[in-house]
Coordinates of N, CA and C in Angstrom, one line a residue:
M1 N 114.5 15.5 -53.6 CA 114.0 16.0 -52.4 C 115.1 17.0 -51.8
G2 N 114.6 18.1 -51.3 CA 115.6 19.1 -50.7 C 116.1 18.7 -49.4
R3 N 117.1 19.3 -49.0 CA 117.7 19.1 -47.6 C 116.8 19.5 -46.5
A4 N 116.8 18.8 -45.5 CA 116.0 19.2 -44.3 C 116.6 20.5 -43.7
R5 N 115.7 21.3 -43.2 CA 116.1 22.5 -42.5 C 116.9 22.1 -41.3
E6 N 118.1 22.8 -41.1 CA 119.0 22.4 -40.1 C 119.1 23.5 -39.0
F7 N 118.1 24.2 -38.8 CA 118.1 25.2 -37.7 C 116.7 25.4 -37.2
D8 N 116.6 26.0 -36.0 CA 115.4 26.2 -35.3 C 114.8 27.5 -35.8
T9 N 113.7 27.4 -36.6 CA 113.1 28.6 -37.2 C 112.6 29.6 -36.1
D10 N 112.0 29.0 -35.0 CA 111.6 29.9 -34.0 C 112.7 30.7 -33.4
A11 N 113.8 30.0 -33.1 CA 115.0 30.7 -32.5 C 115.5 31.8 -33.5
A12 N 115.5 31.4 -34.8 CA 116.0 32.3 -35.8 C 115.1 33.5 -35.9
L13 N 113.8 33.3 -35.8 CA 112.8 34.4 -35.9 C 113.0 35.3 -34.7
D14 N 113.1 34.7 -33.5 CA 113.3 35.5 -32.3 C 114.6 36.4 -32.4
A15 N 115.7 35.8 -32.9 CA 116.9 36.6 -33.1 C 116.7 37.7 -34.1
A16 N 116.0 37.4 -35.2 CA 115.8 38.5 -36.2 C 114.9 39.6 -35.6
M17 N 113.9 39.2 -34.8 CA 113.0 40.2 -34.1 C 113.8 41.1 -33.3
R18 N 114.7 40.5 -32.4 CA 115.5 41.3 -31.6 C 116.5 42.3 -32.4
T19 N 117.0 41.8 -33.5 CA 117.9 42.6 -34.3 C 117.1 43.8 -34.9
F20 N 115.9 43.5 -35.5 CA 115.1 44.6 -36.0 C 114.7 45.6 -34.9
W21 N 114.4 45.1 -33.7 CA 114.0 45.9 -32.5 C 115.1 46.8 -32.1
E22 N 116.3 46.3 -32.1 CA 117.5 47.1 -31.7 C 117.9 48.1 -32.8
R23 N 117.9 47.7 -34.0 CA 118.5 48.5 -35.1 C 117.5 49.1 -36.1
G24 N 116.2 48.7 -36.0 CA 115.3 49.2 -37.0 C 115.4 48.4 -38.3
Y25 N 114.4 48.6 -39.2 CA 114.4 47.9 -40.5 C 115.6 48.4 -41.4
E26 N 115.7 49.7 -41.5 CA 116.7 50.3 -42.4 C 118.1 50.0 -41.8
G27 N 118.3 50.0 -40.5 CA 119.6 49.9 -39.9 C 120.0 48.4 -39.8
T28 N 119.2 47.5 -40.2 CA 119.5 46.1 -40.2 C 119.9 45.6 -41.6
S29 N 121.1 45.1 -41.7 CA 121.5 44.5 -43.0 C 121.3 43.0 -43.0
L30 N 121.4 42.4 -44.1 CA 121.3 40.9 -44.2 C 122.4 40.3 -43.4
T31 N 123.6 40.9 -43.5 CA 124.7 40.4 -42.7 C 124.4 40.4 -41.2
D32 N 123.7 41.5 -40.7 CA 123.3 41.5 -39.3 C 122.4 40.4 -39.0
L33 N 121.5 40.1 -39.9 CA 120.5 39.0 -39.7 C 121.1 37.7 -39.7
T34 N 122.1 37.4 -40.6 CA 122.7 36.1 -40.6 C 123.6 35.9 -39.4
E35 N 124.3 37.0 -38.9 CA 125.1 36.9 -37.7 C 124.2 36.7 -36.5
A36 N 123.1 37.4 -36.4 CA 122.2 37.3 -35.2 C 121.6 35.9 -35.1
T37 N 121.2 35.4 -36.3 CA 120.4 34.1 -36.3 C 121.3 32.9 -36.4
G38 N 122.6 33.1 -36.9 CA 123.5 32.0 -37.1 C 123.0 31.2 -38.3
V39 N 122.2 31.8 -39.1 CA 121.7 31.1 -40.3 C 122.2 31.7 -41.6
G40 N 122.6 31.0 -42.6 CA 123.1 31.5 -43.8 C 122.0 32.2 -44.6
R41 N 122.5 33.1 -45.5 CA 121.5 33.9 -46.3 C 120.5 33.0 -47.0
Q42 N 121.0 32.1 -47.8 CA 120.1 31.2 -48.6 C 119.1 30.5 -47.7
S43 N 119.6 30.0 -46.5 CA 118.6 29.3 -45.6 C 117.6 30.3 -45.1
L44 N 118.0 31.5 -44.8 CA 117.1 32.5 -44.3 C 116.0 32.8 -45.4
Y45 N 116.5 33.0 -46.6 CA 115.6 33.3 -47.7 C 114.6 32.1 -47.9
L46 N 115.1 30.9 -47.9 CA 114.2 29.7 -48.1 C 113.2 29.6 -46.9
A47 N 113.6 29.9 -45.7 CA 112.7 29.8 -44.6 C 111.7 31.0 -44.5
F48 N 112.1 32.2 -44.8 CA 111.3 33.4 -44.5 C 111.0 34.3 -45.7
G49 N 111.7 34.1 -46.8 CA 111.6 35.0 -47.9 C 112.6 36.1 -47.8
D50 N 112.3 37.2 -48.4 CA 113.3 38.3 -48.3 C 113.3 39.1 -47.0
K51 N 114.1 40.1 -46.9 CA 114.2 40.9 -45.7 C 112.8 41.4 -45.2
Q52 N 112.1 41.9 -46.2 CA 110.7 42.5 -45.9 C 109.8 41.4 -45.2
K53 N 109.8 40.2 -45.8 CA 109.0 39.2 -45.2 C 109.4 38.7 -43.9
L54 N 110.7 38.7 -43.7 CA 111.3 38.4 -42.3 C 110.9 39.5 -41.3
Y55 N 110.9 40.7 -41.8 CA 110.5 41.8 -40.9 C 109.1 41.7 -40.5
L56 N 108.2 41.4 -41.4 CA 106.8 41.2 -41.1 C 106.6 40.0 -40.2
A57 N 107.3 39.0 -40.4 CA 107.2 37.8 -39.5 C 107.7 38.2 -38.1
A58 N 108.8 39.1 -38.0 CA 109.3 39.5 -36.7 C 108.2 40.4 -36.0
L59 N 107.5 41.3 -36.8 CA 106.5 42.1 -36.2 C 105.4 41.2 -35.6
D60 N 105.0 40.1 -36.4 CA 104.0 39.2 -35.9 C 104.5 38.5 -34.6
R61 N 105.7 38.1 -34.6 CA 106.3 37.5 -33.4 C 106.3 38.4 -32.2
Y62 N 106.6 39.7 -32.4 CA 106.6 40.7 -31.4 C 105.2 40.8 -30.8
R63 N 104.2 41.0 -31.7 CA 102.8 41.1 -31.3 C 102.4 39.9 -30.4
E64 N 102.8 38.7 -30.9 CA 102.5 37.5 -30.1 C 103.1 37.5 -28.7
H65 N 104.3 37.9 -28.6 CA 105.0 37.8 -27.3 C 104.8 39.0 -26.4
F66 N 104.5 40.2 -27.0 CA 104.4 41.4 -26.1 C 103.1 42.1 -26.1
Y67 N 102.3 41.9 -27.1 CA 101.0 42.5 -27.2 C 99.9 41.6 -26.7
L68 N 99.9 40.4 -27.2 CA 98.8 39.5 -26.8 C 98.8 39.2 -25.3
P69 N 99.9 39.2 -24.6 CA 99.8 39.0 -23.2 C 99.1 40.2 -22.5
L70 N 99.3 41.4 -23.0 CA 98.5 42.5 -22.5 C 97.0 42.4 -22.7
V71 N 96.7 42.0 -23.9 CA 95.3 41.8 -24.3 C 94.7 40.7 -23.4
E72 N 95.4 39.6 -23.3 CA 94.9 38.5 -22.4 C 94.8 38.9 -21.0
A73 N 95.7 39.7 -20.5 CA 95.6 40.1 -19.1 C 94.4 40.9 -18.8
V74 N 93.9 41.7 -19.7 CA 92.7 42.5 -19.4 C 91.4 41.9 -19.9
S75 N 91.6 40.9 -20.8 CA 90.4 40.3 -21.4 C 89.4 39.6 -20.4
G76 N 90.0 39.0 -19.5 CA 89.1 38.3 -18.5 C 88.9 39.1 -17.2
S77 N 89.4 40.3 -17.2 CA 89.3 41.1 -16.0 C 88.1 41.9 -15.8
V78 N 87.7 42.1 -14.6 CA 86.6 43.1 -14.3 C 87.3 44.4 -13.9
D79 N 88.4 44.3 -13.1 CA 89.1 45.5 -12.7 C 90.3 45.7 -13.6
V80 N 90.0 46.4 -14.7 CA 91.0 46.7 -15.7 C 92.2 47.4 -15.1
R81 N 92.0 48.3 -14.1 CA 93.1 49.0 -13.5 C 94.1 48.1 -12.9
V82 N 93.7 47.1 -12.2 CA 94.6 46.2 -11.5 C 95.3 45.3 -12.6
A83 N 94.5 44.7 -13.5 CA 95.0 43.8 -14.5 C 96.0 44.5 -15.4
L84 N 95.7 45.7 -15.9 CA 96.7 46.4 -16.8 C 97.9 46.8 -16.0
R85 N 97.8 47.3 -14.9 CA 99.0 47.7 -14.1 C 99.9 46.4 -13.9
E86 N 99.3 45.3 -13.5 CA 100.1 44.1 -13.2 C 100.8 43.6 -14.5
A87 N 100.1 43.8 -15.6 CA 100.7 43.3 -16.9 C 101.8 44.2 -17.4
I88 N 101.7 45.5 -17.1 CA 102.7 46.5 -17.7 C 103.9 46.7 -16.8
L89 N 103.7 46.6 -15.5 CA 104.9 46.9 -14.6 C 106.1 46.1 -14.9
P90 N 106.0 44.8 -15.2 CA 107.2 44.0 -15.6 C 108.0 44.6 -16.7
L91 N 107.4 45.4 -17.6 CA 108.1 46.1 -18.7 C 109.0 47.1 -18.1
F92 N 108.8 47.6 -16.9 CA 109.5 48.7 -16.4 C 110.4 48.3 -15.2
D93 N 110.3 47.1 -14.7 CA 111.0 46.7 -13.5 C 112.3 46.0 -13.7
G94 N 112.7 45.9 -14.9 CA 114.0 45.2 -15.1 C 113.8 43.7 -15.4
S95 N 112.6 43.1 -15.2 CA 112.5 41.7 -15.5 C 112.5 41.4 -17.0
C96 N 112.4 42.4 -17.8 CA 112.6 42.3 -19.2 C 113.9 42.9 -19.7
A97 N 114.9 42.9 -18.8 CA 116.1 43.6 -19.1 C 116.9 43.1 -20.3
D98 N 116.6 41.9 -20.7 CA 117.3 41.3 -21.8 C 116.7 41.8 -23.1
D99 N 115.5 42.4 -23.1 CA 114.9 42.9 -24.3 C 115.4 44.3 -24.6
P100 N 115.4 44.6 -25.8 CA 115.7 46.0 -26.2 C 114.6 46.9 -25.5
R101 N 115.0 48.2 -25.4 CA 114.0 49.1 -24.8 C 113.1 49.7 -25.8
G102 N 112.0 50.1 -25.4 CA 111.0 50.7 -26.3 C 110.1 49.6 -26.9
C103 N 109.4 49.9 -27.9 CA 108.4 49.0 -28.5 C 108.7 48.9 -30.0
L104 N 108.8 47.6 -30.5 CA 109.1 47.4 -31.9 C 108.0 47.9 -32.8
L105 N 106.7 47.8 -32.3 CA 105.6 48.2 -33.1 C 105.6 49.7 -33.3
V106 N 105.9 50.5 -32.2 CA 106.0 51.9 -32.3 C 107.2 52.3 -33.2
A107 N 108.3 51.6 -33.1 CA 109.4 51.9 -34.0 C 109.0 51.6 -35.5
A108 N 108.3 50.5 -35.7 CA 107.8 50.2 -37.0 C 106.9 51.2 -37.6
A109 N 106.0 51.7 -36.7 CA 105.0 52.7 -37.1 C 105.8 54.0 -37.6
A110 N 106.8 54.4 -36.8 CA 107.5 55.6 -37.1 C 108.4 55.4 -38.4
E111 N 109.0 54.3 -38.5 CA 110.0 54.1 -39.6 C 109.4 53.6 -40.9
R112 N 108.4 52.7 -40.8 CA 107.9 52.1 -42.1 C 106.4 52.2 -42.4
A113 N 105.6 52.5 -41.4 CA 104.1 52.4 -41.7 C 103.7 53.4 -42.7
G114 N 104.3 54.5 -42.8 CA 103.9 55.5 -43.8 C 104.1 55.1 -45.2
E115 N 105.0 54.2 -45.4 CA 105.4 53.8 -46.8 C 105.1 52.3 -47.1
D116 N 104.7 51.6 -46.1 CA 104.6 50.1 -46.2 C 103.2 49.7 -45.7
A117 N 102.3 49.4 -46.6 CA 100.9 49.0 -46.2 C 100.9 47.8 -45.3
A118 N 101.8 46.8 -45.5 CA 101.8 45.6 -44.7 C 102.2 45.9 -43.3
V119 N 103.2 46.8 -43.1 CA 103.6 47.2 -41.8 C 102.5 48.0 -41.1
R120 N 101.9 48.9 -41.8 CA 100.8 49.7 -41.3 C 99.7 48.8 -40.8
S121 N 99.3 47.8 -41.6 CA 98.3 46.9 -41.2 C 98.5 46.2 -39.9
R122 N 99.8 45.7 -39.8 CA 100.1 45.0 -38.6 C 100.1 45.9 -37.3
V123 N 100.7 47.1 -37.5 CA 100.7 48.1 -36.4 C 99.3 48.4 -36.0
T124 N 98.5 48.8 -37.0 CA 97.1 49.2 -36.7 C 96.3 48.1 -36.0
A125 N 96.5 46.8 -36.5 CA 95.8 45.7 -35.9 C 96.2 45.5 -34.5
A126 N 97.5 45.6 -34.2 CA 97.9 45.4 -32.8 C 97.3 46.5 -31.9
F127 N 97.4 47.7 -32.3 CA 96.9 48.8 -31.5 C 95.4 48.7 -31.3
A128 N 94.7 48.4 -32.4 CA 93.2 48.3 -32.3 C 92.8 47.1 -31.4
G129 N 93.6 46.0 -31.5 CA 93.2 44.9 -30.6 C 93.4 45.2 -29.2
L130 N 94.4 45.9 -28.8 CA 94.6 46.3 -27.4 C 93.5 47.3 -27.0
E131 N 93.2 48.2 -27.9 CA 92.2 49.2 -27.6 C 90.8 48.6 -27.3
T132 N 90.5 47.6 -28.1 CA 89.2 46.9 -28.0 C 89.2 46.1 -26.7
A133 N 90.3 45.4 -26.3 CA 90.3 44.7 -25.1 C 90.2 45.6 -23.9
L134 N 90.9 46.8 -23.9 CA 90.8 47.7 -22.8 C 89.4 48.3 -22.7
L135 N 88.7 48.6 -23.8 CA 87.4 49.1 -23.8 C 86.4 48.1 -23.2
E136 N 86.5 46.8 -23.6 CA 85.6 45.8 -23.1 C 85.9 45.6 -21.6
A137 N 87.1 45.6 -21.2 CA 87.4 45.4 -19.8 C 86.9 46.6 -18.9
A138 N 87.0 47.8 -19.5 CA 86.5 49.0 -18.8 C 85.0 48.9 -18.7
Q139 N 84.3 48.4 -19.7 CA 82.9 48.3 -19.7 C 82.4 47.2 -18.7
R140 N 83.2 46.1 -18.5 CA 82.9 45.1 -17.5 C 83.1 45.8 -16.1
G141 N 84.1 46.6 -16.0 CA 84.4 47.3 -14.7 C 83.3 48.2 -14.4
R142 N 82.8 48.9 -15.4 CA 81.7 49.9 -15.1 C 80.4 49.1 -14.7
A143 N 80.1 48.0 -15.3 CA 79.0 47.2 -14.9 C 79.1 46.7 -13.5
A144 N 80.3 46.5 -13.0 CA 80.6 46.0 -11.7 C 80.7 47.1 -10.7
G145 N 80.6 48.4 -11.1 CA 80.7 49.5 -10.2 C 82.1 50.0 -9.9
L146 N 83.1 49.5 -10.7 CA 84.5 49.8 -10.5 C 85.0 51.0 -11.3
V147 N 84.2 51.4 -12.3 CA 84.6 52.4 -13.2 C 83.5 53.5 -13.2
A148 N 84.0 54.8 -13.1 CA 83.0 55.9 -13.1 C 82.1 56.0 -14.3
D149 N 80.9 56.4 -14.1 CA 79.9 56.5 -15.2 C 80.3 57.7 -16.0
T150 N 81.1 58.7 -15.5 CA 81.3 59.9 -16.3 C 82.5 59.8 -17.3
V151 N 83.2 58.7 -17.3 CA 84.3 58.5 -18.1 C 83.9 58.0 -19.5
D152 N 84.4 58.7 -20.6 CA 84.2 58.3 -21.9 C 85.1 57.1 -22.2
L153 N 84.6 55.9 -22.1 CA 85.4 54.7 -22.1 C 86.1 54.5 -23.5
T154 N 85.5 54.8 -24.6 CA 86.1 54.7 -25.9 C 87.3 55.6 -25.9
G155 N 87.1 56.9 -25.5 CA 88.3 57.8 -25.5 C 89.3 57.3 -24.5
W156 N 88.9 56.8 -23.3 CA 89.9 56.3 -22.4 C 90.7 55.2 -22.9
A157 N 90.1 54.2 -23.6 CA 90.8 53.1 -24.2 C 91.8 53.6 -25.2
A158 N 91.4 54.5 -26.1 CA 92.4 55.1 -27.1 C 93.5 55.8 -26.4
L159 N 93.2 56.6 -25.4 CA 94.2 57.3 -24.6 C 95.2 56.4 -24.0
T160 N 94.7 55.3 -23.4 CA 95.5 54.3 -22.7 C 96.5 53.6 -23.7
V161 N 96.0 53.3 -24.9 CA 96.9 52.7 -25.9 C 98.0 53.7 -26.2
A162 N 97.6 54.9 -26.5 CA 98.6 56.0 -26.8 C 99.6 56.2 -25.6
T163 N 99.1 56.1 -24.4 CA 99.9 56.2 -23.2 C 100.9 55.1 -23.1
I164 N 100.5 53.9 -23.3 CA 101.4 52.7 -23.3 C 102.5 52.9 -24.3
Q165 N 102.1 53.3 -25.5 CA 103.2 53.5 -26.5 C 104.1 54.6 -26.1
G166 N 103.6 55.7 -25.6 CA 104.4 56.8 -25.1 C 105.3 56.4 -24.0
L167 N 104.8 55.6 -23.1 CA 105.7 55.1 -22.0 C 106.8 54.2 -22.5
R168 N 106.6 53.4 -23.6 CA 107.6 52.6 -24.2 C 108.7 53.5 -24.8
V169 N 108.2 54.6 -25.4 CA 109.2 55.6 -26.0 C 110.0 56.2 -24.9
M170 N 109.3 56.7 -23.9 CA 110.0 57.3 -22.8 C 111.0 56.3 -22.1
E171 N 110.6 55.1 -22.0 CA 111.5 54.1 -21.5 C 112.8 53.9 -22.4
A172 N 112.6 53.9 -23.7 CA 113.7 53.8 -24.6 C 114.6 55.0 -24.5
G173 N 114.0 56.2 -24.1 CA 114.8 57.4 -23.9 C 115.5 57.5 -22.6
G174 N 115.2 56.5 -21.7 CA 115.9 56.5 -20.4 C 115.1 57.0 -19.2
A175 N 113.8 57.2 -19.4 CA 113.0 57.8 -18.3 C 113.1 56.8 -17.1
D176 N 113.1 57.3 -15.9 CA 113.2 56.5 -14.7 C 111.8 55.8 -14.5
R177 N 111.9 54.7 -13.8 CA 110.8 53.8 -13.6 C 109.6 54.6 -12.8
S178 N 110.0 55.4 -11.9 CA 108.9 56.1 -11.1 C 108.1 57.0 -12.0
T179 N 108.8 57.7 -13.0 CA 108.1 58.5 -13.9 C 107.1 57.7 -14.7
L180 N 107.5 56.6 -15.2 CA 106.7 55.7 -16.0 C 105.5 55.2 -15.3
I181 N 105.7 54.8 -14.0 CA 104.6 54.3 -13.2 C 103.6 55.4 -12.9
R182 N 104.1 56.6 -12.6 CA 103.3 57.7 -12.2 C 102.3 58.1 -13.4
A183 N 102.9 58.0 -14.6 CA 102.1 58.3 -15.8 C 101.0 57.2 -16.0
L184 N 101.4 56.0 -15.9 CA 100.4 54.9 -16.0 C 99.3 55.0 -14.9
D185 N 99.7 55.3 -13.7 CA 98.8 55.4 -12.6 C 97.8 56.5 -12.8
T186 N 98.3 57.6 -13.4 CA 97.4 58.7 -13.7 C 96.3 58.4 -14.7
V187 N 96.7 57.6 -15.7 CA 95.7 57.2 -16.7 C 94.7 56.2 -16.1
L188 N 95.2 55.3 -15.3 CA 94.3 54.3 -14.6 C 93.4 55.0 -13.6
A189 N 93.8 56.0 -13.0 CA 93.0 56.7 -12.0 C 91.8 57.4 -12.6
M190 N 91.9 57.7 -13.9 CA 90.8 58.3 -14.5 C 89.5 57.5 -14.4
L191 N 89.6 56.2 -14.2 CA 88.5 55.3 -14.2 C 87.8 55.3 -12.8
H192 N 88.5 55.7 -11.8 CA 88.0 55.6 -10.5 C 86.6 56.2 -10.3
P193 N 85.7 55.4 -9.7 CA 84.3 56.0 -9.5 C 84.3 57.0 -8.4

């Protein structure tokens, strides 16, 4: 019988996620991962597989912690404008200051999605899931008279996902909070009846 795992796999995965988020896939070495997680190489391999599998698990963890809350925030809402704004503002107000800036999924799309089908699949699924949730929330808002009949909701949902990703890139580049909020509010105002 093998030895029992002597580390918290969730904590190790969170540390690996942050390391990939800060440094990217190519910029992260196995030494970086062992130092960040406090777990030896062999134990990391036994728990997660190779670096690629750990990266995919980190992308899944990121989606779970940062994308699903956005989806959940708008999923039960009739007023998508209020729900989305309330869900996104904490990303720009310093309450997530311990997190690296920008979006790990956007970074993964830029760095790896062109050459790695598994990364591309995860990125596409995350973006599509958010787009679907936004579209459905906007449709509920329209039915309640909160969204203009003249807005192409499918196009708006796609634009909003692109805007959210762009805002995260701008944030990583040091854009000030007021600029980010103004851009978000402009997209949300498109729905006003």
